[in-house]
mmCIF file of C-alpha atoms and ligand atoms in Angstrom:
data_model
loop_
_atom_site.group_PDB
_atom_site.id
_atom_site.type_symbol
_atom_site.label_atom_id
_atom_site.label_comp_id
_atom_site.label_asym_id
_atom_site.label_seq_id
_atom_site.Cartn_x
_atom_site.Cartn_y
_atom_site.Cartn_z
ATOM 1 C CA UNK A 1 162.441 39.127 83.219
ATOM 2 C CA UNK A 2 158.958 39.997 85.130
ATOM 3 C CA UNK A 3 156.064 39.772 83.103
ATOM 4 C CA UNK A 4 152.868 40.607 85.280
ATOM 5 C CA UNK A 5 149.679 39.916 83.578
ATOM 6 C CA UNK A 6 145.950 41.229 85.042
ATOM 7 C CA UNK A 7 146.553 40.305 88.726
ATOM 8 C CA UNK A 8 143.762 39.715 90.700
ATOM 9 C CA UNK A 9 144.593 39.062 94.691
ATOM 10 C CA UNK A 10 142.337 38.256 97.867
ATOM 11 C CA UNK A 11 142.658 37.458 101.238
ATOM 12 C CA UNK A 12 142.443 34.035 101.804
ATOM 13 C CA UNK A 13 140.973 34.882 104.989
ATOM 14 C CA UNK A 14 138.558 37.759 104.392
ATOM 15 C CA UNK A 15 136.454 38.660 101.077
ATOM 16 C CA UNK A 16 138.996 41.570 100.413
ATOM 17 C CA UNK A 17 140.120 42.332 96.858
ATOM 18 C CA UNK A 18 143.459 43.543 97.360
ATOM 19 C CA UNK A 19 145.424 43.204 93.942
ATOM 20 C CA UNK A 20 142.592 44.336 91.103
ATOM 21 C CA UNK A 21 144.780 43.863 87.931
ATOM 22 C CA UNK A 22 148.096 44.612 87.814
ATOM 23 C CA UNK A 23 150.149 44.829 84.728
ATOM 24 C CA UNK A 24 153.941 44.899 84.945
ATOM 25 C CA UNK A 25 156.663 43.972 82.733
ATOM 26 C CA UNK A 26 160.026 44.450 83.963
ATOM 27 C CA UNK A 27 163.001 43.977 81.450
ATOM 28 C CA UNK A 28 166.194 42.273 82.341
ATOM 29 C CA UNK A 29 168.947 45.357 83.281
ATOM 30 C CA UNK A 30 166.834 47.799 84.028
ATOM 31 C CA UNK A 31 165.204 48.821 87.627
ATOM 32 C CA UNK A 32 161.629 49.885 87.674
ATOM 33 C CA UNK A 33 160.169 51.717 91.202
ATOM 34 C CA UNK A 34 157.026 51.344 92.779
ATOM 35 C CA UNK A 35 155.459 53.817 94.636
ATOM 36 C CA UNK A 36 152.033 54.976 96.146
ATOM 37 C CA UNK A 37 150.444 55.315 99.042
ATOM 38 C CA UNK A 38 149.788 53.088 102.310
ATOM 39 C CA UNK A 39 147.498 50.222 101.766
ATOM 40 C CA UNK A 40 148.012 50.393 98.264
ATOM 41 C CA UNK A 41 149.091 46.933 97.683
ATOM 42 C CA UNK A 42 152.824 47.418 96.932
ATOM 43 C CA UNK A 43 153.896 44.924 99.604
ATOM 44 C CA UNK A 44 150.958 42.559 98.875
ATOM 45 C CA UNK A 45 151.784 42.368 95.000
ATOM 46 C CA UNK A 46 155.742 41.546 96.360
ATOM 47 C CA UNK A 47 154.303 38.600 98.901
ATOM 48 C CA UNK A 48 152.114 37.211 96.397
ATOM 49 C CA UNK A 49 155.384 37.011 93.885
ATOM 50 C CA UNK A 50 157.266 35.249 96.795
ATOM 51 C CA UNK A 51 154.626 32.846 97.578
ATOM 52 C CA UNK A 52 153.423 33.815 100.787
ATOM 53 C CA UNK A 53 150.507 32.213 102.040
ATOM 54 C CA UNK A 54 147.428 33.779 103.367
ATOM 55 C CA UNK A 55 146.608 34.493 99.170
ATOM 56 C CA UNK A 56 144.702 33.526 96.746
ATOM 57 C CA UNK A 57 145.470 34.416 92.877
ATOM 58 C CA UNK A 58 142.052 34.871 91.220
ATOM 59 C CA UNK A 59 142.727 36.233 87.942
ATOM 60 C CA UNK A 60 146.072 36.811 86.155
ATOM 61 C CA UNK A 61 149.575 35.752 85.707
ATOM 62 C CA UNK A 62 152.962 36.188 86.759
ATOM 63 C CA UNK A 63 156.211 34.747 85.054
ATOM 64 C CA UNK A 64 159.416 34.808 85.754
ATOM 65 C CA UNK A 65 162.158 34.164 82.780
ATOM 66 C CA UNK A 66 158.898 32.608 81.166
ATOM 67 C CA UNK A 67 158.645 30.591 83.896
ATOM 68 C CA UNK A 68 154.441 30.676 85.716
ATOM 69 C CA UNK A 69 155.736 31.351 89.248
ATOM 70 C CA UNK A 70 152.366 31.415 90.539
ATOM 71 C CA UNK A 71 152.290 27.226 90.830
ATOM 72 C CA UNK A 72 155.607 27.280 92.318
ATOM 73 C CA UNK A 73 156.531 26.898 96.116
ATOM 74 C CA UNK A 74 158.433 29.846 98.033
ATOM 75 C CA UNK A 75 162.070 28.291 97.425
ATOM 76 C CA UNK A 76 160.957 27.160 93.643
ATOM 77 C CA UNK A 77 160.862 30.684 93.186
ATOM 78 C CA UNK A 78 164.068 31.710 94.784
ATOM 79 C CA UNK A 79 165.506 28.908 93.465
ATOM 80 C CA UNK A 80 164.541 30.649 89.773
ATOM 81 C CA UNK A 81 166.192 33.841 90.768
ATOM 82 C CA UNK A 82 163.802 35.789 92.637
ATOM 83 C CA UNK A 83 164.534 36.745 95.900
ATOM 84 C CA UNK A 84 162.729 39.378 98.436
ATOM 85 C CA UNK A 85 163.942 42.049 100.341
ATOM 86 C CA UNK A 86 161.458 42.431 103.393
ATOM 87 C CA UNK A 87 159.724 45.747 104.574
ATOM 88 C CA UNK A 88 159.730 44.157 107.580
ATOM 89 C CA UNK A 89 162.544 41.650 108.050
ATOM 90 C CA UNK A 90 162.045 38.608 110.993
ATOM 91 C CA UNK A 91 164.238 37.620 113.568
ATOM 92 C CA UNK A 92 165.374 33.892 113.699
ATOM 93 C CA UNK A 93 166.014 33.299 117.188
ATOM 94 C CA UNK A 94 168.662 29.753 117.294
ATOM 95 C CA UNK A 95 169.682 30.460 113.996
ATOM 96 C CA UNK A 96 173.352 31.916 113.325
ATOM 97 C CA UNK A 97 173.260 34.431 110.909
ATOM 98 C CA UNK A 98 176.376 32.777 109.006
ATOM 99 C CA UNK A 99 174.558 29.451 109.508
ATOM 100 C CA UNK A 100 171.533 30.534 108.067
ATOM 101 C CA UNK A 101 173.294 32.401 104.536
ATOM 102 C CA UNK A 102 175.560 29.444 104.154
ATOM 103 C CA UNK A 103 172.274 26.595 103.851
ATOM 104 C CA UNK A 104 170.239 29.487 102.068
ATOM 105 C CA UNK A 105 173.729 30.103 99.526
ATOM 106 C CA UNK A 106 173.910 26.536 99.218
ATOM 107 C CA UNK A 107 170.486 25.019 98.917
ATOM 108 C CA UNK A 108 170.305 27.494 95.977
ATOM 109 C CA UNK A 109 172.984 26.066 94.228
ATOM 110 C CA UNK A 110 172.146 22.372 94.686
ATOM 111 C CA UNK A 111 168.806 23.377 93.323
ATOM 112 C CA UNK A 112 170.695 24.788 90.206
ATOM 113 C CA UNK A 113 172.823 22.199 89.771
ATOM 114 C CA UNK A 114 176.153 23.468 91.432
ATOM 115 C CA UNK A 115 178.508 22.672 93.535
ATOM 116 C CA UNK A 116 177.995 23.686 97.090
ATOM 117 C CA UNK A 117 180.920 26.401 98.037
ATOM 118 C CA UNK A 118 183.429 24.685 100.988
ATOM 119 C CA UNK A 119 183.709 26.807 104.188
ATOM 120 C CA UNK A 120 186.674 28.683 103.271
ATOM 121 C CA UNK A 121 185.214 29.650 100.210
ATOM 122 C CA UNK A 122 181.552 31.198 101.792
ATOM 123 C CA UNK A 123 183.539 32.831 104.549
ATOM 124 C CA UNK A 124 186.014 34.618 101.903
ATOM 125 C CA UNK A 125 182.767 35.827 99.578
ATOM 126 C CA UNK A 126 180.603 37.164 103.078
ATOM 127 C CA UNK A 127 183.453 38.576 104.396
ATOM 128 C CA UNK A 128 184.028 40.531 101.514
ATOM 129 C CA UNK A 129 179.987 41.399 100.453
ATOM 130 C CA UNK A 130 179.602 41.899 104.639
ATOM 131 C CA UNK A 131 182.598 44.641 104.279
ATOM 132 C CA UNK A 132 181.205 46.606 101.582
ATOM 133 C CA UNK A 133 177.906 47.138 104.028
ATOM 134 C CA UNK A 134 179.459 48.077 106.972
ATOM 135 C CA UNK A 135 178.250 44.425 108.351
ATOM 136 C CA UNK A 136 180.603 43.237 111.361
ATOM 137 C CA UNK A 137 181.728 39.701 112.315
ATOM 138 C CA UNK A 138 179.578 39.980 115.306
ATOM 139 C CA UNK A 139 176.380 40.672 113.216
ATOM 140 C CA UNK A 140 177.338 37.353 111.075
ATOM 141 C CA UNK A 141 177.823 35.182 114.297
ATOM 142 C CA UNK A 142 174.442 36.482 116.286
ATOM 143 C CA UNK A 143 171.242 34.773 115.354
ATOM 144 C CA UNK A 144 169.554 36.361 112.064
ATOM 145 C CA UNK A 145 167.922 39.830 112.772
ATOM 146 C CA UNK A 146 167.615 39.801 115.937
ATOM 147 C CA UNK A 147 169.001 42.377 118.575
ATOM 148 C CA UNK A 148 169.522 43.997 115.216
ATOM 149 C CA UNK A 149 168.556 47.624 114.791
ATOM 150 C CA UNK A 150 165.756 48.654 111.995
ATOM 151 C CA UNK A 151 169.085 49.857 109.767
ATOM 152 C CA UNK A 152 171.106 46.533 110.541
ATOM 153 C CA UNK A 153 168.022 44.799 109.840
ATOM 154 C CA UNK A 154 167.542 46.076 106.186
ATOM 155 C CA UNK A 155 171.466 46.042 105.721
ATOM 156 C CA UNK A 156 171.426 42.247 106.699
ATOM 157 C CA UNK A 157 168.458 42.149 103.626
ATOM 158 C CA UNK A 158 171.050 43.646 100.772
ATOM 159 C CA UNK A 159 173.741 41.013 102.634
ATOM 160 C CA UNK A 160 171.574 38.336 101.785
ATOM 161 C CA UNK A 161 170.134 39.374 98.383
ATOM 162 C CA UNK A 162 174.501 40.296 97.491
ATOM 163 C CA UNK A 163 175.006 36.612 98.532
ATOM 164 C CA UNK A 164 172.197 34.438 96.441
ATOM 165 C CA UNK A 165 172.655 36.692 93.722
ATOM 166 C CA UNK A 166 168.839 36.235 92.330
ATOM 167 C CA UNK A 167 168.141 37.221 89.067
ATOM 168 C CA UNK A 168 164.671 39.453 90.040
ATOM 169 C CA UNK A 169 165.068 41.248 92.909
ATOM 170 C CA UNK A 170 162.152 43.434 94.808
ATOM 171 C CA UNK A 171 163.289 45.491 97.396
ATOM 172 C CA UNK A 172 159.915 46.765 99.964
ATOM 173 C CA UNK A 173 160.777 49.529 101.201
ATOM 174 C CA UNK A 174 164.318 48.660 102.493
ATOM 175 C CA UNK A 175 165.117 52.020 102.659
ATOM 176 C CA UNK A 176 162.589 53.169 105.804
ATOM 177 C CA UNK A 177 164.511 53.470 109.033
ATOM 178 C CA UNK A 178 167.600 53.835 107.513
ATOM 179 C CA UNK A 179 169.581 56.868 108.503
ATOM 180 C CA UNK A 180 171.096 59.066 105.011
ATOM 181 C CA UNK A 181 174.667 57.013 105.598
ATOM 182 C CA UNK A 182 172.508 53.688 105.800
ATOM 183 C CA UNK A 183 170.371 54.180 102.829
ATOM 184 C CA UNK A 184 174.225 55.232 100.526
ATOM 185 C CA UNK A 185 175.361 51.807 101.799
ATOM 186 C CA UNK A 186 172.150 50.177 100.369
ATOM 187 C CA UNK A 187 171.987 51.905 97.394
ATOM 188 C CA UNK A 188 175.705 51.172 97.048
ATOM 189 C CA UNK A 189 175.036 47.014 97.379
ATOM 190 C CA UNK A 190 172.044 47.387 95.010
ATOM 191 C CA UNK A 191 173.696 49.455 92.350
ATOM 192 C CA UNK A 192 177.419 47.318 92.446
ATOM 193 C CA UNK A 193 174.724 43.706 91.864
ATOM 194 C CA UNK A 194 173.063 45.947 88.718
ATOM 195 C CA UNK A 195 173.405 44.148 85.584
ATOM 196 C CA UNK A 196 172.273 43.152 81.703
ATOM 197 C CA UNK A 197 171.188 39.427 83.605
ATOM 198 C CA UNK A 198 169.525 41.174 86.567
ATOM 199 C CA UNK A 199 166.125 43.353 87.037
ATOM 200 C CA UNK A 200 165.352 45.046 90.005
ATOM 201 C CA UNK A 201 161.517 46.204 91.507
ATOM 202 C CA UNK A 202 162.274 48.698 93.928
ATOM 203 C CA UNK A 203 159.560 49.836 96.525
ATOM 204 C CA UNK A 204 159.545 53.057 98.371
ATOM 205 C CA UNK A 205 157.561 56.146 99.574
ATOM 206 C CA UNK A 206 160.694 58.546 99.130
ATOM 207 C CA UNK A 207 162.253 60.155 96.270
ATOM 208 C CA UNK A 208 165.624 59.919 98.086
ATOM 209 C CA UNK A 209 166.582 56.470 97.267
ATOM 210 C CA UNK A 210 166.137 57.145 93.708
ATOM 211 C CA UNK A 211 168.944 59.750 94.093
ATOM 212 C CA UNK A 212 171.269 57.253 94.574
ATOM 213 C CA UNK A 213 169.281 54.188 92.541
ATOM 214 C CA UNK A 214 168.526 55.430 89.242
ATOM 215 C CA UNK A 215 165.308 54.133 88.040
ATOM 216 C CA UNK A 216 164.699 53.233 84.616
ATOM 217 C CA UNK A 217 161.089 53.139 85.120
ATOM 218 C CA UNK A 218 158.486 54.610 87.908
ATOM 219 C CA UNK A 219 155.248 53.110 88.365
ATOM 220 C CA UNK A 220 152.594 54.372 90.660
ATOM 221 C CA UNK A 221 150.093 52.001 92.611
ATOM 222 C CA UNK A 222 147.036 53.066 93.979
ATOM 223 C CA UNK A 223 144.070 51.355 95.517
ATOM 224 C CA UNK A 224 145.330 47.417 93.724
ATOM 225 C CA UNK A 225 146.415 48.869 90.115
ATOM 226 C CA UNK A 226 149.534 50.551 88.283
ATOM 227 C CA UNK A 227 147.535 53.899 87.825
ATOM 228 C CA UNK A 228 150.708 55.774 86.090
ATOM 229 C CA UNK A 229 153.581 54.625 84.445
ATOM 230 C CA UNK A 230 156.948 57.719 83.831
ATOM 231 C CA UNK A 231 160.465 58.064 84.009
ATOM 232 C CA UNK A 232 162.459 59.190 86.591
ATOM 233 C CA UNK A 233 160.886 62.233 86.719
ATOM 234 C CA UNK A 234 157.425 61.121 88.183
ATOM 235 C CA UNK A 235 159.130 59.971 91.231
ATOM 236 C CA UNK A 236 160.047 63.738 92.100
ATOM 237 C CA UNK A 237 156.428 64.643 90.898
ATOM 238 C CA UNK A 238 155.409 62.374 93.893
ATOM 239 C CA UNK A 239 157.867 64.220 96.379
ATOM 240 C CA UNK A 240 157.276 67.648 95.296
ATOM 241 C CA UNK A 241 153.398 67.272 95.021
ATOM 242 C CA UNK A 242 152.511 64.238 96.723
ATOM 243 C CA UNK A 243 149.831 61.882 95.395
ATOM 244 C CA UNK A 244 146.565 64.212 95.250
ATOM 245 C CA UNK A 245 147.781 65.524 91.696
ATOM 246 C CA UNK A 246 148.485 62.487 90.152
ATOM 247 C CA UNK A 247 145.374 60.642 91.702
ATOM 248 C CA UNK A 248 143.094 63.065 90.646
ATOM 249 C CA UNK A 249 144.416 63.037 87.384
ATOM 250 C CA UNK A 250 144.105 59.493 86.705
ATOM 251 C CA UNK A 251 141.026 59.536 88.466
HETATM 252 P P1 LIG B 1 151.245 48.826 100.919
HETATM 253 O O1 LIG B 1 152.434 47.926 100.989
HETATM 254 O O2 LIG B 1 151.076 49.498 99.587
HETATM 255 O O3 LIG B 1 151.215 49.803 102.049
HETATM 256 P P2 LIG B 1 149.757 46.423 101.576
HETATM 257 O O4 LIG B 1 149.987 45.478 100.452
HETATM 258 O O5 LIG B 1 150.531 46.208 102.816
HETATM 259 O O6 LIG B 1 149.926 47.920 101.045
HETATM 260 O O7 LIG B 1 148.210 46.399 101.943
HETATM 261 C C1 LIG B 1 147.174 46.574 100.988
HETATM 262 C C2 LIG B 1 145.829 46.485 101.667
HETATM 263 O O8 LIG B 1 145.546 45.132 102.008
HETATM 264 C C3 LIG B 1 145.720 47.265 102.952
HETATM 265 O O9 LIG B 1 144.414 47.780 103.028
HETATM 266 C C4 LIG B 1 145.967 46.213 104.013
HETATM 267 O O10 LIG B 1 145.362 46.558 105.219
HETATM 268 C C5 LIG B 1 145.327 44.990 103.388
HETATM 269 N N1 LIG B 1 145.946 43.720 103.805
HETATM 270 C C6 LIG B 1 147.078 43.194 103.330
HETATM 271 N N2 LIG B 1 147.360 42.013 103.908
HETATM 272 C C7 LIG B 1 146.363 41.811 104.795
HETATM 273 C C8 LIG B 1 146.060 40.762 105.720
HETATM 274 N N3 LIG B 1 146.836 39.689 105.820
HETATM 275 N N4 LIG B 1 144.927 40.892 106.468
HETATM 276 C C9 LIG B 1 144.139 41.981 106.340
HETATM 277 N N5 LIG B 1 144.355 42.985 105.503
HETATM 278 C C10 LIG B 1 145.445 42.916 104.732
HETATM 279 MG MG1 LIG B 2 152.739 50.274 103.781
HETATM 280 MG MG1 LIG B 3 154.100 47.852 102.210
#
């Protein structure tokens, strides 16, 4: 689904190597998890796939499907099936929540060649996917994030991800500032959208969100590379020992 080839990534900006070859392949079905420490590059490597600007690709390749995403523009990309999940989700002041999902839902689906869905139809599917994460109607109608606490925030990410239904989805870190309750409903709305189509590249720092989303695959990330590839089981290496051990030992 993901196929990550010997990413290189800069700063457009600065001189800063941030990405220094990367390597990922993620099959379709399975969820692989990304962790390591701050600064690392996890969120970097999950801009760059989005097509945020402010990079510059300087070695490698990244496909999605078989498809180079690296040429393609932001909503090219989503409009391939990959969508996003911010660490850091933005507030749209002016723009209605509901609004804002309905052109998102539907400019997706023009760009796949589908019908768009009527009203009736959107407001019986978000209704539904809104109850399911403890979303309220008042949450729909306010503009997009904002007023929105850090849990509501990342909530309103799963909401939106449930809705386009992407075929890649990368999740940074959606799980920080959400309370234990919070982070069940998450893992709920990731694990009920987990399927033989769909891959998933989950970002976090904690071992407890991999209670509740399995991992196929962990991969840790240190200083711009995947320095250790496991199971399951290196995640709760990382929370039992932290990352001296296994830095050291790669080192
Ligand atoms: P992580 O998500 O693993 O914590 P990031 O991808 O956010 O790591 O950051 C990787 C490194 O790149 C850090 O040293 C960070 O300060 C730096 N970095 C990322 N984006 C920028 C930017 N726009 N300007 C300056 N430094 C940046
Ligand atoms: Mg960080
Ligand atoms: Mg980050």
């Amino acid at each position: 689904m993901l196929e990550i080839k010997n990413l290189h990534v800069k700063l457009e900006e600065e001189d800063k190597q941030i990405l220094k070859g990367v390597d990922l392949t993620v099959e379709a079905g399975k969820v692989h998890a990304i962790m390591g420490p701050n600064g690392s590059g996890k969120s970097t490597l999950s801009y760059v796939l989005a097509g945020r600007d402010g990079y510059e690709v300087t070695d490698g390749s990244a496909e999605l499907d078989g498809t180079d995403l690296l040429d393609l523009e932001p909503e090219e990309r989503a409009a391939e099936g990959l969508f996003l999940a911010f660490q850091y989700p933005v507030e749209i002041p002016g723009v209605g929540n509901m609004t804002f999902l309905r052109t998102a839902v539907n400019a997706q689906r023009k760009a796949r060649g589908e019908e768009e869905l009527s009203a009736a139809e959107f407001l019986k599917v978000i209704r539904e996917k809104a109850k399911s994460l403890k979303i309220d109607a008042d949450m729909l109608k306010r503009p997009v994030n904002v007023g929105f606490s850090g849990g509501e925030k990342k909530r309103n990410e799963i909401l939106q991800m449930a809705m386009l239904e992407p075929k890649m989805c990368i999740l940074d870190e959606t799980d920080s500032g959400l309370d234990v309750d919070a982070m069940k409903l998450v893992a709920d709305g990731v694990n009920a959208l987990r399927s033989e189509g769909r891959a998933f590249l989950v970002i976090t720092h904690y071992q407890r969100l991999l209670d509740h989303i399995k991992p196929d695959v962990v991969h840790i990330m240190a200083d711009g590379k995947i320095v250790k590839t496991g199971g399951p089981e290196l995640a709760l290496e990382v929370e039992n020992n932290g990352y001296a051990d296994i830095l050291g030992e790669v080192a």
